[in-house]
CSV table of C-alpha atoms in Angstrom, one decimal:
chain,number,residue,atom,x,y,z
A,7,UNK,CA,0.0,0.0,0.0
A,8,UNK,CA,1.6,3.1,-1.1
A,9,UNK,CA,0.7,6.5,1.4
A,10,UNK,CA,1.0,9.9,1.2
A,11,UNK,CA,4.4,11.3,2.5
A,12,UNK,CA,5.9,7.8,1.1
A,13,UNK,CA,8.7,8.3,-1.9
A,14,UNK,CA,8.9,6.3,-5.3
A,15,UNK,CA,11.9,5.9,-6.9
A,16,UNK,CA,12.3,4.7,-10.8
A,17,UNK,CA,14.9,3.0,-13.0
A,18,UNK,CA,15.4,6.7,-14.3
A,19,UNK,CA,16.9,8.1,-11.2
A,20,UNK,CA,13.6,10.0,-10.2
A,21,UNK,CA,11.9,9.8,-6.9
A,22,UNK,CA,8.7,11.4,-6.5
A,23,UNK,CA,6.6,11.8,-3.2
A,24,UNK,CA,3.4,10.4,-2.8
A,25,UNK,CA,0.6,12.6,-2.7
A,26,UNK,CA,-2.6,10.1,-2.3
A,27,UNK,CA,-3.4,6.9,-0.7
A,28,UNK,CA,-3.9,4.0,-2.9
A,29,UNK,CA,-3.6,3.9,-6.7
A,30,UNK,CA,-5.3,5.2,-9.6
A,31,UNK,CA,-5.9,3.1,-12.6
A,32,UNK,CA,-2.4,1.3,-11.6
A,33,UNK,CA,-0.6,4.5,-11.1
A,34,UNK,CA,0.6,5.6,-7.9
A,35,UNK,CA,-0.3,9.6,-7.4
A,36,UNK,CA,2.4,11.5,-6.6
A,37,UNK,CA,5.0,14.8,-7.3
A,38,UNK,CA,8.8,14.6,-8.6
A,39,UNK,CA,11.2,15.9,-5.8
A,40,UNK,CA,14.5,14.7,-6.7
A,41,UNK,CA,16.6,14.2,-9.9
A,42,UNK,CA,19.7,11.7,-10.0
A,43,UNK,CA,22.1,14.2,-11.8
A,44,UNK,CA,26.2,13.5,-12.5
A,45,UNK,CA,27.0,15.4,-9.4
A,46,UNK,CA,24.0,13.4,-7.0
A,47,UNK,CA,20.5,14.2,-6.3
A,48,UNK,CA,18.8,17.5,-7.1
A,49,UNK,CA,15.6,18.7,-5.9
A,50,UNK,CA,13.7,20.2,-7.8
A,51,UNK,CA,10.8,23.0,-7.0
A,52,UNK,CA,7.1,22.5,-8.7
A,53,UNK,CA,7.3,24.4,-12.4
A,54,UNK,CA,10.8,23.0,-13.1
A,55,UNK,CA,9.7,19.8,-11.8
A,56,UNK,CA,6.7,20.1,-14.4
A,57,UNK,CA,9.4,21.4,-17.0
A,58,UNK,CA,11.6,18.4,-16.5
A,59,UNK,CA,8.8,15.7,-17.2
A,60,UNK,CA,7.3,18.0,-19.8
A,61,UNK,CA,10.7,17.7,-21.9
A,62,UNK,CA,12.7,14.4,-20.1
A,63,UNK,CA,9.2,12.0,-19.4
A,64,UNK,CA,5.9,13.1,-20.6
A,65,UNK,CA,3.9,9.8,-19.7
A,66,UNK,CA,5.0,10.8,-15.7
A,67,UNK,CA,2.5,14.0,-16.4
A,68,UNK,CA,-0.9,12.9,-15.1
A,69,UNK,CA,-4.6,14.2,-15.1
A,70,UNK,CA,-6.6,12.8,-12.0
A,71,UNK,CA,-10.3,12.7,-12.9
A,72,UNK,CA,-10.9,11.7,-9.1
A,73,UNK,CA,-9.1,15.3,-7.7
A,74,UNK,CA,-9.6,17.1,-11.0
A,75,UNK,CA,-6.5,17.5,-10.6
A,76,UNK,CA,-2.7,18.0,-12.6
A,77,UNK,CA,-0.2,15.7,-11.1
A,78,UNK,CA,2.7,13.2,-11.4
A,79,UNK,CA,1.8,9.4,-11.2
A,80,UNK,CA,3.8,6.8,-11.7
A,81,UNK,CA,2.6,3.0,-12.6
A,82,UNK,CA,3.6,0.4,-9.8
A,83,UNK,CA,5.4,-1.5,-12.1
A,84,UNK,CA,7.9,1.5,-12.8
A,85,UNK,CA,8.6,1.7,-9.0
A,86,UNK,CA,11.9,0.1,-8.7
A,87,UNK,CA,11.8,1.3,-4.8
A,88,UNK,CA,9.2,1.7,-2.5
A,89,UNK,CA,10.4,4.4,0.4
A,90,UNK,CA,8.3,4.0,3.8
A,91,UNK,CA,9.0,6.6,6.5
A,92,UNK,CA,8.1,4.0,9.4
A,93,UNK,CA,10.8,1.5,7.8
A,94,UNK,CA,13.4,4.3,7.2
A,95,UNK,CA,12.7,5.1,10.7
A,96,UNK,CA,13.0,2.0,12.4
A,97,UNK,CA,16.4,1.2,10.4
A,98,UNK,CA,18.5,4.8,11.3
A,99,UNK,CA,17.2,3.5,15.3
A,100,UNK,CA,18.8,0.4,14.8
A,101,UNK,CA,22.1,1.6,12.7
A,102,UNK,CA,25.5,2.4,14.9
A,103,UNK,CA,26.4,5.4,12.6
A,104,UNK,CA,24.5,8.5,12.1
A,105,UNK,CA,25.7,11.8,10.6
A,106,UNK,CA,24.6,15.1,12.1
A,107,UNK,CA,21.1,15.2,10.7
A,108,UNK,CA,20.6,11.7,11.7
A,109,UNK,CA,21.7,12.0,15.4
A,110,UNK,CA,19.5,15.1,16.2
A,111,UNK,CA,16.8,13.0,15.0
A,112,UNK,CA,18.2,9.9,17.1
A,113,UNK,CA,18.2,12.2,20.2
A,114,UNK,CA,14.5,13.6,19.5
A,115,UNK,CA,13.2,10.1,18.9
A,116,UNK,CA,15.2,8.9,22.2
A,117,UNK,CA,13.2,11.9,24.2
A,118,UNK,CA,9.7,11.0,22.7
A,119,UNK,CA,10.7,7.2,23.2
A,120,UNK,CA,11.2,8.2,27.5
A,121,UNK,CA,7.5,9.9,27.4
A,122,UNK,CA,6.1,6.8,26.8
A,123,UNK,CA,6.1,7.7,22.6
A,124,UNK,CA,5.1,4.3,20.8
A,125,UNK,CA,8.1,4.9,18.0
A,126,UNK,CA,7.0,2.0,15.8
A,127,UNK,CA,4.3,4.1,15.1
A,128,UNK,CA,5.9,6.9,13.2
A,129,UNK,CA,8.1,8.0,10.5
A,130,UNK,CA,10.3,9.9,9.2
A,131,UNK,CA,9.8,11.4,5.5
A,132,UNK,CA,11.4,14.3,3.7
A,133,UNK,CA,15.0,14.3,2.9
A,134,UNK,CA,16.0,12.1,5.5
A,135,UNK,CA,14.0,9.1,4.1
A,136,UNK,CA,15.6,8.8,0.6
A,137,UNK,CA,19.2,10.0,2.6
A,138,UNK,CA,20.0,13.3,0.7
A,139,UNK,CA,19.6,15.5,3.7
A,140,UNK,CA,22.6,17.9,4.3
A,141,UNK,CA,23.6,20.0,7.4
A,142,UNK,CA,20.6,22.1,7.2
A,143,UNK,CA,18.0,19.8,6.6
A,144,UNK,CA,15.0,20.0,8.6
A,145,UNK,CA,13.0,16.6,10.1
A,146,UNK,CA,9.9,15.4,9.2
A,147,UNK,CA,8.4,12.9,11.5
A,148,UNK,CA,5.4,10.7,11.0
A,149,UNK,CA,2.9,9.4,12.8
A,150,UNK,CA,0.5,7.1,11.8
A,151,UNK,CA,-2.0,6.7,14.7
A,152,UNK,CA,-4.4,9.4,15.7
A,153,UNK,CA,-3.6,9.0,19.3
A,154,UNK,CA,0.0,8.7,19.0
A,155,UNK,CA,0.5,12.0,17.1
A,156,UNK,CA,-1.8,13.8,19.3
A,157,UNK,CA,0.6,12.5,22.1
A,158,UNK,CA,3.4,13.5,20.2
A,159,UNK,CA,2.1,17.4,20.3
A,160,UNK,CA,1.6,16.9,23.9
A,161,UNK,CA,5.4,15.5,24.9
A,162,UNK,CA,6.8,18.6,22.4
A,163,UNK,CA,4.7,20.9,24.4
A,164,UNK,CA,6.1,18.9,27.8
A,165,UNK,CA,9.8,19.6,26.2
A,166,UNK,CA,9.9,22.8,25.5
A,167,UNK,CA,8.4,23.4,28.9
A,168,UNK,CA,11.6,21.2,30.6
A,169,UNK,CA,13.9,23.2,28.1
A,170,UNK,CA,15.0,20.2,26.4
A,171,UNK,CA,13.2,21.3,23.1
A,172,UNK,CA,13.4,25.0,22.0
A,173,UNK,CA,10.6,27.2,20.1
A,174,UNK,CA,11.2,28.6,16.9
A,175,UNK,CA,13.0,31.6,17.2
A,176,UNK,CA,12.7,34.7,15.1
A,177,UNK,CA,14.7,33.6,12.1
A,178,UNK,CA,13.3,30.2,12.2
A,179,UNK,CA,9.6,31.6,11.3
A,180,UNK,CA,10.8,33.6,8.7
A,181,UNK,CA,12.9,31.1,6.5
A,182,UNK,CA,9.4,28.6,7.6
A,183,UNK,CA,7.0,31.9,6.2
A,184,UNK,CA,9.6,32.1,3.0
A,185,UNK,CA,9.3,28.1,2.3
A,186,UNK,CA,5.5,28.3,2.1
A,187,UNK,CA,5.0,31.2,0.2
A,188,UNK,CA,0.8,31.5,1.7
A,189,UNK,CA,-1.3,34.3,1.8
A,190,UNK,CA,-1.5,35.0,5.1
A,191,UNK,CA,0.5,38.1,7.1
A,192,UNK,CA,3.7,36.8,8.5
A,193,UNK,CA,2.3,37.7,12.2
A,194,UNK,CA,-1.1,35.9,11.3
A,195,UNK,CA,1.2,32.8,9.9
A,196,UNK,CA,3.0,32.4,13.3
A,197,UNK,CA,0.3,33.0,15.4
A,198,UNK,CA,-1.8,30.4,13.8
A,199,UNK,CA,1.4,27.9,13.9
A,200,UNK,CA,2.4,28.8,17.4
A,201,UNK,CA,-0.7,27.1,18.9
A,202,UNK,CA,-0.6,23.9,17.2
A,203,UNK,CA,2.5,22.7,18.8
A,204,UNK,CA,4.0,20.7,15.6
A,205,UNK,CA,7.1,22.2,15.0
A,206,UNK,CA,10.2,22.6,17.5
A,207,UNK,CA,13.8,22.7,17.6
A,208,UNK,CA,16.3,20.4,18.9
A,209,UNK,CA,20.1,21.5,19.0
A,210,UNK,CA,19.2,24.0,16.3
A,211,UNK,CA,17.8,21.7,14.1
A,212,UNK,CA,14.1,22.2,13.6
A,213,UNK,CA,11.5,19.3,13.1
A,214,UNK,CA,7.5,18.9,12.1
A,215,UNK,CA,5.1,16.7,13.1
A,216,UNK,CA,2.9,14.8,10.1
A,217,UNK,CA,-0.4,12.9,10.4
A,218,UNK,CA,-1.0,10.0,7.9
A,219,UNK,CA,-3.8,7.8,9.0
A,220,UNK,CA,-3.4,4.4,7.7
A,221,UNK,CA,-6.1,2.8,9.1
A,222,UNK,CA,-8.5,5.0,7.0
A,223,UNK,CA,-10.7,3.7,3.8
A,224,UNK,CA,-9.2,3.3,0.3
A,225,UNK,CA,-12.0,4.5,-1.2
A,226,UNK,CA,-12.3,7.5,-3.5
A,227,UNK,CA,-15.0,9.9,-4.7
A,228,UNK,CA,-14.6,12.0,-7.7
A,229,UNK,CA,-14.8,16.2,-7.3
A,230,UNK,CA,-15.7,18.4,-9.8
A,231,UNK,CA,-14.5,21.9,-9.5
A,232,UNK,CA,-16.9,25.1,-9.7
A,233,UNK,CA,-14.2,27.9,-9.0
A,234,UNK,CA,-13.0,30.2,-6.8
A,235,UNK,CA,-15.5,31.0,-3.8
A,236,UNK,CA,-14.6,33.0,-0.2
A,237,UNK,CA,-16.8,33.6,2.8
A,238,UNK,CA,-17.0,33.2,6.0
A,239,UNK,CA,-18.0,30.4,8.6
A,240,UNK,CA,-17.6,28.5,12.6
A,241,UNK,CA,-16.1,25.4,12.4
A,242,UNK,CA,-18.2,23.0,14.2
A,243,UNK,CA,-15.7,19.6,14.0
A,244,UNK,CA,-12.1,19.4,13.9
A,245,UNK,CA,-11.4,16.0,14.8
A,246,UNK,CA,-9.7,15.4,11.0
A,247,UNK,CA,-7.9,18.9,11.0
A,248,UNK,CA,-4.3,17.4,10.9
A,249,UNK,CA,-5.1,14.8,9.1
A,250,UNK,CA,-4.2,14.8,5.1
A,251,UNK,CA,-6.1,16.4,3.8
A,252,UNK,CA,-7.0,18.1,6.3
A,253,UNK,CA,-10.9,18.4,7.1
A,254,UNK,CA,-12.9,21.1,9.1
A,255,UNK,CA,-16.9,20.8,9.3
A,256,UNK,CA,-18.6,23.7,9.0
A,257,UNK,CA,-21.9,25.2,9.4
A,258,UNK,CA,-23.1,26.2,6.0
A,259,UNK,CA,-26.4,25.4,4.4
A,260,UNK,CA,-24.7,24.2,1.1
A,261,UNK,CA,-21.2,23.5,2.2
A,262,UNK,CA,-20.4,20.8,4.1
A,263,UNK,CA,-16.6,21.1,4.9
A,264,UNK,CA,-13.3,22.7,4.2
A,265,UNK,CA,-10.4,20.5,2.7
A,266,UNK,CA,-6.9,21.6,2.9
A,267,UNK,CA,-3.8,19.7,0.9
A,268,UNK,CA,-1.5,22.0,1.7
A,269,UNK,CA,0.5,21.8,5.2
A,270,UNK,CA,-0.2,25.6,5.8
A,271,UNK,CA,-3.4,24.9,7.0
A,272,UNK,CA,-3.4,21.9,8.6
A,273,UNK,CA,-4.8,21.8,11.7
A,274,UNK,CA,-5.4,25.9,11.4
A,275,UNK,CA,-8.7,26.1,13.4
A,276,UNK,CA,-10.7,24.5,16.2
A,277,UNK,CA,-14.3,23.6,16.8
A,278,UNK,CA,-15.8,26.9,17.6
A,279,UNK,CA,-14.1,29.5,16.0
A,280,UNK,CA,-15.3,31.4,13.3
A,281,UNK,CA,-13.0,31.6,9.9
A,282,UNK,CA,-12.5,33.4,6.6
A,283,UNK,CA,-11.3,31.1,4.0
A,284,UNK,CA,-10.7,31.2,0.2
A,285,UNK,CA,-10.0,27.9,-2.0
A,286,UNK,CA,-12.3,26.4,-4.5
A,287,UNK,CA,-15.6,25.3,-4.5
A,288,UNK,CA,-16.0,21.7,-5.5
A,289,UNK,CA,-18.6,19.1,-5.7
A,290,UNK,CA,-19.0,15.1,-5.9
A,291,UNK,CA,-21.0,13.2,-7.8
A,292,UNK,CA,-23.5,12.9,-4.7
A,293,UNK,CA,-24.2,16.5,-4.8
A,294,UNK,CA,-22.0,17.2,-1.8
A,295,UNK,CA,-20.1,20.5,-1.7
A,296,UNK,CA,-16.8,21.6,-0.2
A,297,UNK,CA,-14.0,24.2,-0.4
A,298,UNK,CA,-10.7,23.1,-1.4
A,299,UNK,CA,-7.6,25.0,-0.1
A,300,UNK,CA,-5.0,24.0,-1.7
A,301,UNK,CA,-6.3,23.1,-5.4
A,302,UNK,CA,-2.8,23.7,-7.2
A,303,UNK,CA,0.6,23.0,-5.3
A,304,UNK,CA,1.2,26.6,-4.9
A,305,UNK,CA,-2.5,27.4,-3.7
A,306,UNK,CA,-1.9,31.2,-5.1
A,307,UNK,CA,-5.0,32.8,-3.5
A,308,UNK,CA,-6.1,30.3,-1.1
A,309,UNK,CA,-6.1,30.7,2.7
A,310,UNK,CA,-7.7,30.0,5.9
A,311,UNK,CA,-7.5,32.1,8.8
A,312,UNK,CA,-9.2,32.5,11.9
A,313,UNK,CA,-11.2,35.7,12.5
A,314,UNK,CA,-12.6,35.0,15.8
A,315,UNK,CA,-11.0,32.4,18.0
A,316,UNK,CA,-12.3,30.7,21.3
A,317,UNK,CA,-9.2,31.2,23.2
């Protein structure tokens, strides 16, 4: 079974990272991220990755009826390797010798592992899993148990409290603002991140906390898209808001929920508060209606903020 935040790697010397549970017609959804090049592996941003299938491997280019959506996909039997956080994980645990990156995730696995963290439930994705990180690589952990990542968020909180994890510090939110290019304010960005307590620092080195819940249905519905819609709205369930996507309930006569694929927004609000958002308005084949933030990789446009909160 092939997850989101799982990497693909091909006889070409591509690896792409997977964007959707499951496959579609044989093809496993997913985005190019690094290029095997003379001098190693190159990662590539979103319009040169598209560039670089467009003019090196046109058949990777992919149209997804089921998230009207333009993607990457890759058919299984192209996938020469299979990269699984929770494998990756459990191996750099178990290995002797680590390099720098490798041993400030060591250490923060070691702290979660003495707050009673079940480790064989998470992962580590990003760089790290496919082993191109450098000295400024960041750490992506994953946890694949609603419970356990919820944990997770508390013993970070716990941390930083005992002083054995640090908050971001000014220059920490501003190279994390640059990277996601959204449409928020820098101070509304932060403020919103602050309070969901999935990103520290260990010994400079800053990590993120991931949701991927594996225990979830397969199952797909098809979307249709109706464009660009804002308003306003409470959120009246968050129970799925760090999941991926991320899902808020709201209470709208037509619209049922807001859907975020971007990481900007996960977890963004709580039951309760009252939000603005702007995405696209889509609808399945059941009649049901939803915004979308994050419709394109960039999601130019597209934002959800909170405009009253509850605390």
């Amino acid at each position: 079974m092939f997850f989101a935040k799982d990497f693909i790697e091909t006889a070409e010397g591509l690896i792409f990272a997977v964007v959707e549970r499951g496959l579609e017609d044989g093809k496993v959804l997913c985005f190019l991220r690094y290029v095997r090049e003379p001098c190693g592996w190159k990662k590539y941003q979103t319009v040169e990755a598209n560039d670089f299938l467009e003019h090196n491997h046109p058949d990777y280019l992919h149209y997804s009826p089921v998230l009207d959506a333009h993607l990457h996909a890759v058919a299984v039997d192209r996938v020469v390797k299979h990269h699984q956080p929770k494998h990756r994980l459990q191996q750099l645990m178990q290995s002797m010798r680590h390099d720098a990156v490798e041993r400030d995730l060591f250490r923060l696995c070691g702290l979660f592992g003495q707050h009673g963290l079940d480790l064989m439930q998470t992962g580590i994705t990003g760089s790290i899993l496919v082993g191109v990180q450098n000295q400024a690589s960041d750490m992506d952990l994953v946890c694949y148990d609603r419970e356990v990542f919820h944990q997770c968020r508390a013993i970070t909180r716990k941390l930083i409290g005992l002083g054995k994890l640090q908050e971001l510090n000014e220059q920490d939110w501003q190279q994390s603002y640059a990277r996601r290019s959204c449409e928020l304010s820098f101070d509304d960005y932060v403020w919103h991140e602050r309070r969901k307590c999935n990103k520290a620092v260990i010994d400079g080195r800053k990590f993120d906390l991931n949701f991927i819940d594996d225990s979830a249905s397969s199952g797909t519905i098809s979307y249709q898209k109706y464009g660009a819609v804002s308003l306003q709205c409470r959120v009246i369930d968050d129970s799925h808001s760090f999941d991926y996507p991320a899902e808020f309930k709201i209470d709208h006569q037509q619209i049922s929920a807001i859907v975020s694929f971007t990481a900007t927004y996960t977890g963004q609000a709580v039951s309760g508060e009252r939000v603005e958002v702007s995405g696209v308005l889509e609808q399945s084949e059941q009649g049901v209606q939803r915004i979308v933030v994050g419709s394109s990789r960039e999601a130019h446009g597209e934002y959800i903020k909170v405009i009253q909160c509850i605390s």
